[in-house]
mmCIF file of C-alpha atoms and ligand atoms in Angstrom:
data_model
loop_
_atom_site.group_PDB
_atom_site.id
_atom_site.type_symbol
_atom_site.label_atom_id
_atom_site.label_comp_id
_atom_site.label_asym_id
_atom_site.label_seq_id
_atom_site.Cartn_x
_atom_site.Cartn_y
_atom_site.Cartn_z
ATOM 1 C CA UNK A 1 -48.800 89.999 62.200
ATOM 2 C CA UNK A 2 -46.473 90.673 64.783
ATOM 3 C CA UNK A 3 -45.695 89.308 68.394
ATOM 4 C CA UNK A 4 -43.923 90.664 70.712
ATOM 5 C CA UNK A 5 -42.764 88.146 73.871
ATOM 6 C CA UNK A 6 -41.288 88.337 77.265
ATOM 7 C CA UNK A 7 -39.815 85.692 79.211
ATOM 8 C CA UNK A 8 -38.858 85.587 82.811
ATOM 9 C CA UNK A 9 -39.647 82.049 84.817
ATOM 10 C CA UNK A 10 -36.425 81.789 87.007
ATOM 11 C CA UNK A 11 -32.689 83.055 86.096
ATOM 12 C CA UNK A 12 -33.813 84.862 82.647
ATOM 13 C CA UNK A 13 -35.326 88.130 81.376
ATOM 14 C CA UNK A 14 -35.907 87.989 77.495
ATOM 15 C CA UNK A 15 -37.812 89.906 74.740
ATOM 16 C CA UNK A 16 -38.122 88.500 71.341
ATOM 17 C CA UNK A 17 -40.424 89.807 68.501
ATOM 18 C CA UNK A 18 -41.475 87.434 65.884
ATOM 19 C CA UNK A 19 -43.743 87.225 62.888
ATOM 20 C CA UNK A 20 -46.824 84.989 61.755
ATOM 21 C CA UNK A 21 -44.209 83.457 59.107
ATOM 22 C CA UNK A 22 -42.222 82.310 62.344
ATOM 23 C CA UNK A 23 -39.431 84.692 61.446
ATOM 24 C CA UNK A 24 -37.618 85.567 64.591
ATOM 25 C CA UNK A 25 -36.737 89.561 64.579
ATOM 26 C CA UNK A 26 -35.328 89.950 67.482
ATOM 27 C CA UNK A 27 -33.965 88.193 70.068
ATOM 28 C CA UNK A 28 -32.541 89.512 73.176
ATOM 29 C CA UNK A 29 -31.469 88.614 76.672
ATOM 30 C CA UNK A 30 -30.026 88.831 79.901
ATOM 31 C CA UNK A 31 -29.202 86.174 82.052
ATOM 32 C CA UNK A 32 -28.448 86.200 86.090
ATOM 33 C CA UNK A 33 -25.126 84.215 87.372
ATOM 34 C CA UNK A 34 -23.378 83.930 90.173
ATOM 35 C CA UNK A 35 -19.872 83.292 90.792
ATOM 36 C CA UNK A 36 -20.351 80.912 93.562
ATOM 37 C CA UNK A 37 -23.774 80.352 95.100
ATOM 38 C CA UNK A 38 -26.989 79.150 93.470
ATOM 39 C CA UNK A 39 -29.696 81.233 92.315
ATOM 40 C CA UNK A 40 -31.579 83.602 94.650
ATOM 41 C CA UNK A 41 -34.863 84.590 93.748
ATOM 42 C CA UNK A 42 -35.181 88.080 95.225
ATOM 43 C CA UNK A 43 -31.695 88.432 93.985
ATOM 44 C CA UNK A 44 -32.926 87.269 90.373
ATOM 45 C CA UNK A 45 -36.061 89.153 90.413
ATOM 46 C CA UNK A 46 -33.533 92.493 91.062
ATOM 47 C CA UNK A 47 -31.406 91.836 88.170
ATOM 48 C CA UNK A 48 -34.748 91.051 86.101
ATOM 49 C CA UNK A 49 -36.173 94.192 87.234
ATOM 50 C CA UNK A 50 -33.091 96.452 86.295
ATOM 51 C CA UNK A 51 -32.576 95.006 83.086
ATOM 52 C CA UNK A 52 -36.263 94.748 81.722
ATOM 53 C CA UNK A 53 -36.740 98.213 79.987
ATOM 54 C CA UNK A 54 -33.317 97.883 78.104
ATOM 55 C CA UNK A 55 -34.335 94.663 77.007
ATOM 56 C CA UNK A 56 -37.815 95.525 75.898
ATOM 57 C CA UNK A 57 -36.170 98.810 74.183
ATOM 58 C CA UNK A 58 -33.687 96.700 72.652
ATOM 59 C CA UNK A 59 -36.407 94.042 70.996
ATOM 60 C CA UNK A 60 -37.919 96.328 69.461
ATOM 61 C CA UNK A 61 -34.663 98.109 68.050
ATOM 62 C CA UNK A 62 -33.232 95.182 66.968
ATOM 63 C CA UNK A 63 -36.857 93.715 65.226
ATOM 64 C CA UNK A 64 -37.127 97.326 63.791
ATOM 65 C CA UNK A 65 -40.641 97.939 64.846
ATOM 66 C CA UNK A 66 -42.123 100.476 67.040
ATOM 67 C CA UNK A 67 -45.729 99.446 68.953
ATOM 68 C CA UNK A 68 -47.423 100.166 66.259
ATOM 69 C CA UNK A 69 -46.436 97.686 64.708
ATOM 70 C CA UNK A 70 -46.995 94.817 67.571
ATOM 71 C CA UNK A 71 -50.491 93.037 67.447
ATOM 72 C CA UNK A 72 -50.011 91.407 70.535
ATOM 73 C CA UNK A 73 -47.901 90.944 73.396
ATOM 74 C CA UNK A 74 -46.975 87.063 75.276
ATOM 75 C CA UNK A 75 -45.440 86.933 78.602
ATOM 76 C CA UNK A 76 -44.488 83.634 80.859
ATOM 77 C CA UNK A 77 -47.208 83.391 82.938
ATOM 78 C CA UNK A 78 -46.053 80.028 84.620
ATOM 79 C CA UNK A 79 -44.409 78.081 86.080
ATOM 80 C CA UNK A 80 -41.231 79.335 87.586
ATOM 81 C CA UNK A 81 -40.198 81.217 90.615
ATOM 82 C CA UNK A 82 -43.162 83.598 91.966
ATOM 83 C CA UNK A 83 -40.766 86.970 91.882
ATOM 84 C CA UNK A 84 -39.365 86.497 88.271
ATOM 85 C CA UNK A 85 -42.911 85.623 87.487
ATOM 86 C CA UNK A 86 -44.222 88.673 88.458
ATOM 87 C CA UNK A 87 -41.402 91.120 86.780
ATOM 88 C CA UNK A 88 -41.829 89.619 84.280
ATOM 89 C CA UNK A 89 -45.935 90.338 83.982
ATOM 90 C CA UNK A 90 -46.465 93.364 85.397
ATOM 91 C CA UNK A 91 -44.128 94.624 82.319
ATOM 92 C CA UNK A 92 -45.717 92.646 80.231
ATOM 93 C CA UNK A 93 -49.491 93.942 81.584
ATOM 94 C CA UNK A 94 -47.700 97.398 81.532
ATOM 95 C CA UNK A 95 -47.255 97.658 77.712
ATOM 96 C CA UNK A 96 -49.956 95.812 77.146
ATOM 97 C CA UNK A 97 -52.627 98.577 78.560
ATOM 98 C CA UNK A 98 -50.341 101.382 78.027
ATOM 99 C CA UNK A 99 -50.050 100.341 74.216
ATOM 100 C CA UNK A 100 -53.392 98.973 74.020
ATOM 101 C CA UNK A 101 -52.522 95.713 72.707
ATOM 102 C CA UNK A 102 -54.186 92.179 74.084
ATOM 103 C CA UNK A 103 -51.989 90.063 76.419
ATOM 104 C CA UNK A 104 -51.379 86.031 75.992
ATOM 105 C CA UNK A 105 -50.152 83.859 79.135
ATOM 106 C CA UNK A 106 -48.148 81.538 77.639
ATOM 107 C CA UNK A 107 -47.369 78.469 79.430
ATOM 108 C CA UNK A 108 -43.482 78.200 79.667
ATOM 109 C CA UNK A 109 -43.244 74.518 79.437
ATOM 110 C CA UNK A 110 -45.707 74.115 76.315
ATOM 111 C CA UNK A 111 -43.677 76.933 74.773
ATOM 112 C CA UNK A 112 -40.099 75.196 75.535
ATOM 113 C CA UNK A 113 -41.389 72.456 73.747
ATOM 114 C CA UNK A 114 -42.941 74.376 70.726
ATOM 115 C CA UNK A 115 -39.834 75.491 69.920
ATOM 116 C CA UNK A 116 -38.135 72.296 68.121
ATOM 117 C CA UNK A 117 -41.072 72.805 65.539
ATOM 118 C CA UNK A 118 -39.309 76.266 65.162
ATOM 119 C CA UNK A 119 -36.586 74.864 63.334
ATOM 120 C CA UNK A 120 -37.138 70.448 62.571
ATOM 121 C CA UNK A 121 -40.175 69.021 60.492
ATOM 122 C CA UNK A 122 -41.451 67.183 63.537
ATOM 123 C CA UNK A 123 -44.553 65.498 63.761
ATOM 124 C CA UNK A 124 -45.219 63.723 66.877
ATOM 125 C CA UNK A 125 -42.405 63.429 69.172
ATOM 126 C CA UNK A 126 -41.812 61.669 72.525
ATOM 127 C CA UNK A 127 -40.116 65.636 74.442
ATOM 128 C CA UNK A 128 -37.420 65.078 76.804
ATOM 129 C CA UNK A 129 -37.790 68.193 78.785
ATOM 130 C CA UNK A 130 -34.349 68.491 80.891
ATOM 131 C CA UNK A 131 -34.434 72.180 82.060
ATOM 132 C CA UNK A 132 -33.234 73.406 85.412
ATOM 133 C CA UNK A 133 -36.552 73.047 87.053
ATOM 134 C CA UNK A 134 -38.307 70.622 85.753
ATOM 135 C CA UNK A 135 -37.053 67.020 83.967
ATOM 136 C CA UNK A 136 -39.994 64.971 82.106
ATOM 137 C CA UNK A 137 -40.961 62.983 79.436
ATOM 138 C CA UNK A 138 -44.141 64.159 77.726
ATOM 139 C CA UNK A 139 -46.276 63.506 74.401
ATOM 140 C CA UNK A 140 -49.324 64.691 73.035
ATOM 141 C CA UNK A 141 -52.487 62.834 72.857
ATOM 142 C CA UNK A 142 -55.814 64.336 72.194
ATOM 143 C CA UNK A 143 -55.151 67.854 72.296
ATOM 144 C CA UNK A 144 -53.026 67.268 75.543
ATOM 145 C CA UNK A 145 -49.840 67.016 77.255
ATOM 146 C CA UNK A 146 -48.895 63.972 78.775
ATOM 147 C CA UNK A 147 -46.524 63.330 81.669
ATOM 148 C CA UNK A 148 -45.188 59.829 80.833
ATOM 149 C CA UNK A 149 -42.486 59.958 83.143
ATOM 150 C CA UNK A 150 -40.553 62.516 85.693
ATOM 151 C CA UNK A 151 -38.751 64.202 88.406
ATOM 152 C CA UNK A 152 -39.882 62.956 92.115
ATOM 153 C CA UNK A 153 -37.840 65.535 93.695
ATOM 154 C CA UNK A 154 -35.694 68.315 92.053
ATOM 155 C CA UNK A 155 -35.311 68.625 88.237
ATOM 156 C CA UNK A 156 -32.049 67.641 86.305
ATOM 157 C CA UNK A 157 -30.655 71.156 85.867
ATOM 158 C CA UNK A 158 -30.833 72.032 89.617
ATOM 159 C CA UNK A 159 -29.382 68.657 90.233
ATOM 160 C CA UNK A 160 -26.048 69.645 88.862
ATOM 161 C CA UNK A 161 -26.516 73.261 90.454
ATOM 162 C CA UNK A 162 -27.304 71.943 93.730
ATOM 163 C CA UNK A 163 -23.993 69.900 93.287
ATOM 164 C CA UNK A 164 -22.095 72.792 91.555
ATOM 165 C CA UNK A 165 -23.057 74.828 94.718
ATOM 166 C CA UNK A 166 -21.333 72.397 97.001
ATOM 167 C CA UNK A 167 -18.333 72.351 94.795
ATOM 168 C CA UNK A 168 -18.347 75.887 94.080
ATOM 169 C CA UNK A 169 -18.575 75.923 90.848
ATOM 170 C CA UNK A 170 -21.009 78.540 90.466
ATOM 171 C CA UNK A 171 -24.577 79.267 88.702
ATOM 172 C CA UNK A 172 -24.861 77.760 86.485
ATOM 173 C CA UNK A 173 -23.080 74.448 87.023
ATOM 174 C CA UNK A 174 -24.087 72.515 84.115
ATOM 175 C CA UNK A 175 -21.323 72.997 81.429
ATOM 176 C CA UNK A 176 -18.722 72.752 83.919
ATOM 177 C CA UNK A 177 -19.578 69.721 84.984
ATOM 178 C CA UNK A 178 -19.954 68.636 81.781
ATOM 179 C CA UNK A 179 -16.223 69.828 80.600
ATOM 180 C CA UNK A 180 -14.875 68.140 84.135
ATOM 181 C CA UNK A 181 -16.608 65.113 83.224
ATOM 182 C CA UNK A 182 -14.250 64.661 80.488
ATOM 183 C CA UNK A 183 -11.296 63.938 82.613
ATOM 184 C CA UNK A 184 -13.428 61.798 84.738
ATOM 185 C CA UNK A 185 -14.057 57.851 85.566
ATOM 186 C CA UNK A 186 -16.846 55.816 86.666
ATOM 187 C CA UNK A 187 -17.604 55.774 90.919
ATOM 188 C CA UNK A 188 -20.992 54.080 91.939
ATOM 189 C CA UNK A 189 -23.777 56.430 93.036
ATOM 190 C CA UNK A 190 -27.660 55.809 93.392
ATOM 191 C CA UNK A 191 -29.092 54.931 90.344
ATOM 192 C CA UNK A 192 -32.902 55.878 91.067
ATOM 193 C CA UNK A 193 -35.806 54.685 88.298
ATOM 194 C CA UNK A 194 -39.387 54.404 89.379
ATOM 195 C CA UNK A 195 -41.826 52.910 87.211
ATOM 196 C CA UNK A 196 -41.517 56.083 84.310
ATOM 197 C CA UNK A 197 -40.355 58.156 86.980
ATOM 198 C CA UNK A 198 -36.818 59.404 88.119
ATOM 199 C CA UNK A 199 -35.162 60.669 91.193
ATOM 200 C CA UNK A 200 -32.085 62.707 91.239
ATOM 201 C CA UNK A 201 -31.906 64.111 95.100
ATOM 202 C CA UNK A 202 -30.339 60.723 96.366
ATOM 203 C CA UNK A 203 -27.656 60.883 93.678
ATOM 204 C CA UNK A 204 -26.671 64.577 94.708
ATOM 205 C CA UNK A 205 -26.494 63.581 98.513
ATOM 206 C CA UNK A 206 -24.389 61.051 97.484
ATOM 207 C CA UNK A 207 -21.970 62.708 95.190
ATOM 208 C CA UNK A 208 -21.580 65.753 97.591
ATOM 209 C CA UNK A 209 -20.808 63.572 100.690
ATOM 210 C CA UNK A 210 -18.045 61.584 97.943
ATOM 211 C CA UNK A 211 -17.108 65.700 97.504
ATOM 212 C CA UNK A 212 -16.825 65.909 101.346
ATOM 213 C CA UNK A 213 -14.783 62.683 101.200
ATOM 214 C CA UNK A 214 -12.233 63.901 98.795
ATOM 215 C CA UNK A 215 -12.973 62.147 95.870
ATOM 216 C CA UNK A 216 -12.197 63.596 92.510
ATOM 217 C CA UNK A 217 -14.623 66.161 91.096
ATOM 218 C CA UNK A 218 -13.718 64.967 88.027
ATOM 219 C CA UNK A 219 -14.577 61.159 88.678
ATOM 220 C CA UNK A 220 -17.871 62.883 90.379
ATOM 221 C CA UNK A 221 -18.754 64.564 87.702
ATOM 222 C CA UNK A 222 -18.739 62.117 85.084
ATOM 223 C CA UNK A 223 -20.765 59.773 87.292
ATOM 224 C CA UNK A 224 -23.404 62.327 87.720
ATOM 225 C CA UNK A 225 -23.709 62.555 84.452
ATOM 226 C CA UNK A 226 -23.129 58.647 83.460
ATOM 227 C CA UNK A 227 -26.084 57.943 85.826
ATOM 228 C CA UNK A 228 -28.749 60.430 85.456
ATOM 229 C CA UNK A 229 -28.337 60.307 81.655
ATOM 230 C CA UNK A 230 -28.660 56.827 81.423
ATOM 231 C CA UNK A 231 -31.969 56.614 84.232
ATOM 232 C CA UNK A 232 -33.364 59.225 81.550
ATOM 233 C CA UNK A 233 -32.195 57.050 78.450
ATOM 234 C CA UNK A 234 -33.886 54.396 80.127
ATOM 235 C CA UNK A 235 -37.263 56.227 80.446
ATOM 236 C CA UNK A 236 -37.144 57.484 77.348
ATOM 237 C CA UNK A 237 -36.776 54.153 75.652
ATOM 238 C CA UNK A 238 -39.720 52.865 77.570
ATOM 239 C CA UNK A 239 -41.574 55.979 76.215
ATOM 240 C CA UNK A 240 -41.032 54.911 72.967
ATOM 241 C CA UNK A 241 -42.164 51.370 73.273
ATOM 242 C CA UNK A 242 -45.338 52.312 75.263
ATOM 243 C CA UNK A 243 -46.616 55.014 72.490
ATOM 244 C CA UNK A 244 -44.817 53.976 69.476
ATOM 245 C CA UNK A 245 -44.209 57.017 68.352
ATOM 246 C CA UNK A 246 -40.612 57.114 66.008
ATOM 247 C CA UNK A 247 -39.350 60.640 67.398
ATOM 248 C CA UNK A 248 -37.279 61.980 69.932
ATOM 249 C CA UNK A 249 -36.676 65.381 70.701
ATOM 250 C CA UNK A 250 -34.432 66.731 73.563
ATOM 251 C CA UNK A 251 -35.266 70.292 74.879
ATOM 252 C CA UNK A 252 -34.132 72.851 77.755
ATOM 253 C CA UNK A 253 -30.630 73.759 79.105
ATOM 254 C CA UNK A 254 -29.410 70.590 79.551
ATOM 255 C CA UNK A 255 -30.288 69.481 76.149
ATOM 256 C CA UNK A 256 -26.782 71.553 75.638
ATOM 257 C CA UNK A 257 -25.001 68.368 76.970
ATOM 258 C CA UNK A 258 -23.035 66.632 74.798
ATOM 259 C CA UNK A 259 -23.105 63.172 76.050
ATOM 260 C CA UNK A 260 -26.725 63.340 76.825
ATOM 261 C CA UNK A 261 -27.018 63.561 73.253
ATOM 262 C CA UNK A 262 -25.017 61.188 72.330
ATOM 263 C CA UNK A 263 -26.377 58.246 75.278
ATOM 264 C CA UNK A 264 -30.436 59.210 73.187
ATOM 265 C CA UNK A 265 -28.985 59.306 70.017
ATOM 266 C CA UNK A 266 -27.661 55.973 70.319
ATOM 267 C CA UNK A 267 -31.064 54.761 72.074
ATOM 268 C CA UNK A 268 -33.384 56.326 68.842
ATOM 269 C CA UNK A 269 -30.923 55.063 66.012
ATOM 270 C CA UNK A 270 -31.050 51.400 67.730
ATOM 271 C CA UNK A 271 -34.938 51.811 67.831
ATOM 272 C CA UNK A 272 -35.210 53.359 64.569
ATOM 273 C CA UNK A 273 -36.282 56.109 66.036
ATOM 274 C CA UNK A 274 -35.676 60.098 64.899
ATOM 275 C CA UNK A 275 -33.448 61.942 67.468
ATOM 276 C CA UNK A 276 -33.703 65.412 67.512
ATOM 277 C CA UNK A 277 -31.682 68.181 69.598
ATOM 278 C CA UNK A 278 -33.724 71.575 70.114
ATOM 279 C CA UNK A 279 -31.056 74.354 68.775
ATOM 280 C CA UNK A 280 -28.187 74.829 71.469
ATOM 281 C CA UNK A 281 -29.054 78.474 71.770
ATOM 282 C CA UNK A 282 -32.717 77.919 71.779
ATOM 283 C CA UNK A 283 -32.854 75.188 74.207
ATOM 284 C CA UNK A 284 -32.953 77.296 77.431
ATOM 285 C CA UNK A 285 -35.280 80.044 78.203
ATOM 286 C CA UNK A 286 -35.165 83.004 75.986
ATOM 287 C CA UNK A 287 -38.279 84.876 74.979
ATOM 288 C CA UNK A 288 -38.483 83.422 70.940
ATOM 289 C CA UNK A 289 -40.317 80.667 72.128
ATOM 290 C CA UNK A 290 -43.022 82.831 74.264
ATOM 291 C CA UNK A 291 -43.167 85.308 71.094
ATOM 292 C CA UNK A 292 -44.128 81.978 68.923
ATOM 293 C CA UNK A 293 -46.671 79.831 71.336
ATOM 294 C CA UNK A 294 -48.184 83.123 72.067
ATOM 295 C CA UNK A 295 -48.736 84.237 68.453
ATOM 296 C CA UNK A 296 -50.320 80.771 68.137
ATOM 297 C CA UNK A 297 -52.752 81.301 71.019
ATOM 298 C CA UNK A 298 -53.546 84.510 70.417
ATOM 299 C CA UNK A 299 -54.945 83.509 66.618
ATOM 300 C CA UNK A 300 -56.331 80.437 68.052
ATOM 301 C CA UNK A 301 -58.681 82.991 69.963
ATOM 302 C CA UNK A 302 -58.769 81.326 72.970
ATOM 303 C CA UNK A 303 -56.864 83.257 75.679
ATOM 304 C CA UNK A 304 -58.290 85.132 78.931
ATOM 305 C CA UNK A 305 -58.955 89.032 78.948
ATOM 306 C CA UNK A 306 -56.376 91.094 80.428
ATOM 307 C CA UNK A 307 -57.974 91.152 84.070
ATOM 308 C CA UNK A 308 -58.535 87.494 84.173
ATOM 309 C CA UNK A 309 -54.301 87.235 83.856
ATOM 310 C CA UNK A 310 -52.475 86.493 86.901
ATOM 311 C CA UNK A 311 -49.269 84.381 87.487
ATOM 312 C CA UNK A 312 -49.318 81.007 87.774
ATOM 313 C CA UNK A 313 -45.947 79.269 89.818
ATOM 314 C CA UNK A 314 -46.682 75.926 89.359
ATOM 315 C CA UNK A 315 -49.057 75.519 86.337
ATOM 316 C CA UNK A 316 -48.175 72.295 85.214
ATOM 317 C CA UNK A 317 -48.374 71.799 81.428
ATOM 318 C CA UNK A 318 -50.481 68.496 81.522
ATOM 319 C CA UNK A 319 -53.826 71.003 82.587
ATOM 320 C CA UNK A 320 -53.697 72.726 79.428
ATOM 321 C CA UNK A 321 -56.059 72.297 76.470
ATOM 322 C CA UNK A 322 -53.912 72.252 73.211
ATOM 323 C CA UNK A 323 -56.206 74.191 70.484
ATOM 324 C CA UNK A 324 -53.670 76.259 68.872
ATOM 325 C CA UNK A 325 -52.505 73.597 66.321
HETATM 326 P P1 LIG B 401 -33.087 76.283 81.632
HETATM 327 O O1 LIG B 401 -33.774 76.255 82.974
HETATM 328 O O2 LIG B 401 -33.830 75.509 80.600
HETATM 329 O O3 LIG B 401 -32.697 77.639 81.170
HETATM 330 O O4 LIG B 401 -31.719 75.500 81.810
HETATM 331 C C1 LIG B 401 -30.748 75.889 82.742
HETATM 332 C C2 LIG B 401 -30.102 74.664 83.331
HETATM 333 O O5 LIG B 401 -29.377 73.933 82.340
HETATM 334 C C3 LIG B 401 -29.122 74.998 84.434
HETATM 335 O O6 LIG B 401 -29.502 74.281 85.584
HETATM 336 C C4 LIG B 401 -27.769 74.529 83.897
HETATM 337 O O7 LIG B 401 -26.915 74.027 84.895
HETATM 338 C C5 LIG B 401 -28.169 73.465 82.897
HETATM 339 N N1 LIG B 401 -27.170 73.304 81.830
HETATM 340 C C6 LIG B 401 -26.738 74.242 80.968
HETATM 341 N N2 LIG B 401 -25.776 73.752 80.144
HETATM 342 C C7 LIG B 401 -25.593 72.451 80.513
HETATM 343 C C8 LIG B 401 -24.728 71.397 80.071
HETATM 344 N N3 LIG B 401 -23.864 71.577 79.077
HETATM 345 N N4 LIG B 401 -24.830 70.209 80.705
HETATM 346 C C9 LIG B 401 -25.699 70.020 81.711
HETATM 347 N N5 LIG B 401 -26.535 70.965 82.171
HETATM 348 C C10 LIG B 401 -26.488 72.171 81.588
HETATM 349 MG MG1 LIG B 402 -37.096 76.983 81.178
#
């Protein structure tokens, strides 16, 4: 049995097709950047759009299949920005009727953090979800996600592009700030933990009026990440006491960061907790993990016909019924 999934939430458009022995066959992408501004949703939803039908042709190329061959087809149905949402499903309701093949929504979040099963023996982890748009701590519990703990504002990933923005760094910002850090030191800036919760727009205002000051991007950068890391360390660790659950895994673009890694490895080993880091190169969005969750729904049976399907912008994962295990 064959899936064949499409991605596109925010800055990505992504095809993957994958088999019901969770062998990836193809895996293919394109990614919008800019040189110096932040992302652009119409803008975004453009590049999507032009790239979409060399990226679907290429899937299947690549996974050396033809239709035929695909049982069913998985697209991102939420949440992300409402005009990559919609490239992204009218392709995928496209193929789906022209081919005659049933359609899965797949919930973008749940499917991020599906995808450390993908590749680690895990069994019930605390997820530390850092993407660009959303930051939280979740964990499953009867056949549903959890929120413990997240964002109040702006997720961690738009944090640093928000800042990289003001330094003109480009989109995205993330690994630059993380190779500046490295020549950084320690400046104070808001360090903002509510209850399980965090909040990262204070520290940005702060950083970017230090920018405006003239204060080293390098020192800024470190502290950005010294602080936000360690408010999400923190969280975590309560996580772990609260459910007493023994694993850790750290998922979505910023789980690329090095020191991020290192601050919750550190945190797990002195817990006795198992720290796991979802694949670099799977960690932000690319279509494998749609093609996977939505092979998974779709032989769980329980998915909506075609004409129930419509995007969904801000479907948060914690009003989903987990039934594909
Ligand atoms: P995603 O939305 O999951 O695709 O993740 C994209 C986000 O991850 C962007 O906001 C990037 O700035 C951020 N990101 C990517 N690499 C790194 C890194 N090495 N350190 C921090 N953030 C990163
Ligand atoms: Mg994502």
């Amino acid at each position: 049995m064959k899936c064949l999934g499409i991605e596109g939430t925010a800055h990505t458009i992504a095809a993957s097709v994958i088999d019901d022995k969770n062998k990836i066959l193809s895996d293919v992408r394109a990614m919008y950047t800019t040189e110096k501004t932040g992302i652009i949703p119409k803008e975004a939803a453009l590049f999507m759009k032009e790239k979409k039908d060399f990226i679907i042709e290429t899937a299947l190329k690549e996974a050396n299949v033809s239709f035929k061959e695909i049982d069913v087809i998985a697209f991102s149905q939420g949440p992300g920005l409402a005009p990559s949402l919609l490239v992204a499903f009218n392709l995928a309701k496209e193929l789906a009727l022209n081919h005659k093949k049933p359609l899965v929504g797949v919930n973008h979040i749940a499917a991020h953090l599906n995808t450390g099963f993908l590749f680690h023996k895990l069994k019930d982890p605390v997820y530390v979800f850092v993407s660009g748009a959303n930051t939280q701590i979740i964990v499953l519990e009867s056949k549903k996600y959890r929120i413990l703990g997240e964002t109040l504002s702006i997720g961690l990933g738009n944090a640093f592009d928000k800042f990289g923005r003001s330094a003109s760094l480009g989109f995205p910002a993330g690994q630059k700030i993380e190779e500046l850090a490295k020549d950084g030191s320690y400046v104070k800036l808001p360090y903002s933990v509510k209850g399980m919760d965090v909040e990262f727009s204070g520290m940005i205002t702060e950083a970017i009026k230090k920018l405006n000051q003239g204060f080293s991007l390098n020192d800024l950068c470190y502290s950005l990440q010294e602080t936000c890391f360690s408010m999400l360390t923190e969280v975590t660790e309560r996580a772990l006491a609260h459910t007493e659950k023994s694993e850790v895994i750290v998922i979505g673009g910023v789980a690329a960061n090095k020191r991020f890694n290192e601050m919750l490895s550190i945190m797990c080993k002195e817990r006795n907790a198992k720290f796991y880091i979802c694949p670099i190169k799977y960690a932000g969005d690319q279509a494998v993990m749609i093609a996977y969750l939505g092979l998974k729904i779709f032989r769980s049976k329980k998915f909506q016909s075609i004409n129930q399907l419509d995007i969904l912008p801000r479907w948060r994962v914690d009003e989903l019924k987990v039934n594909w295990a």
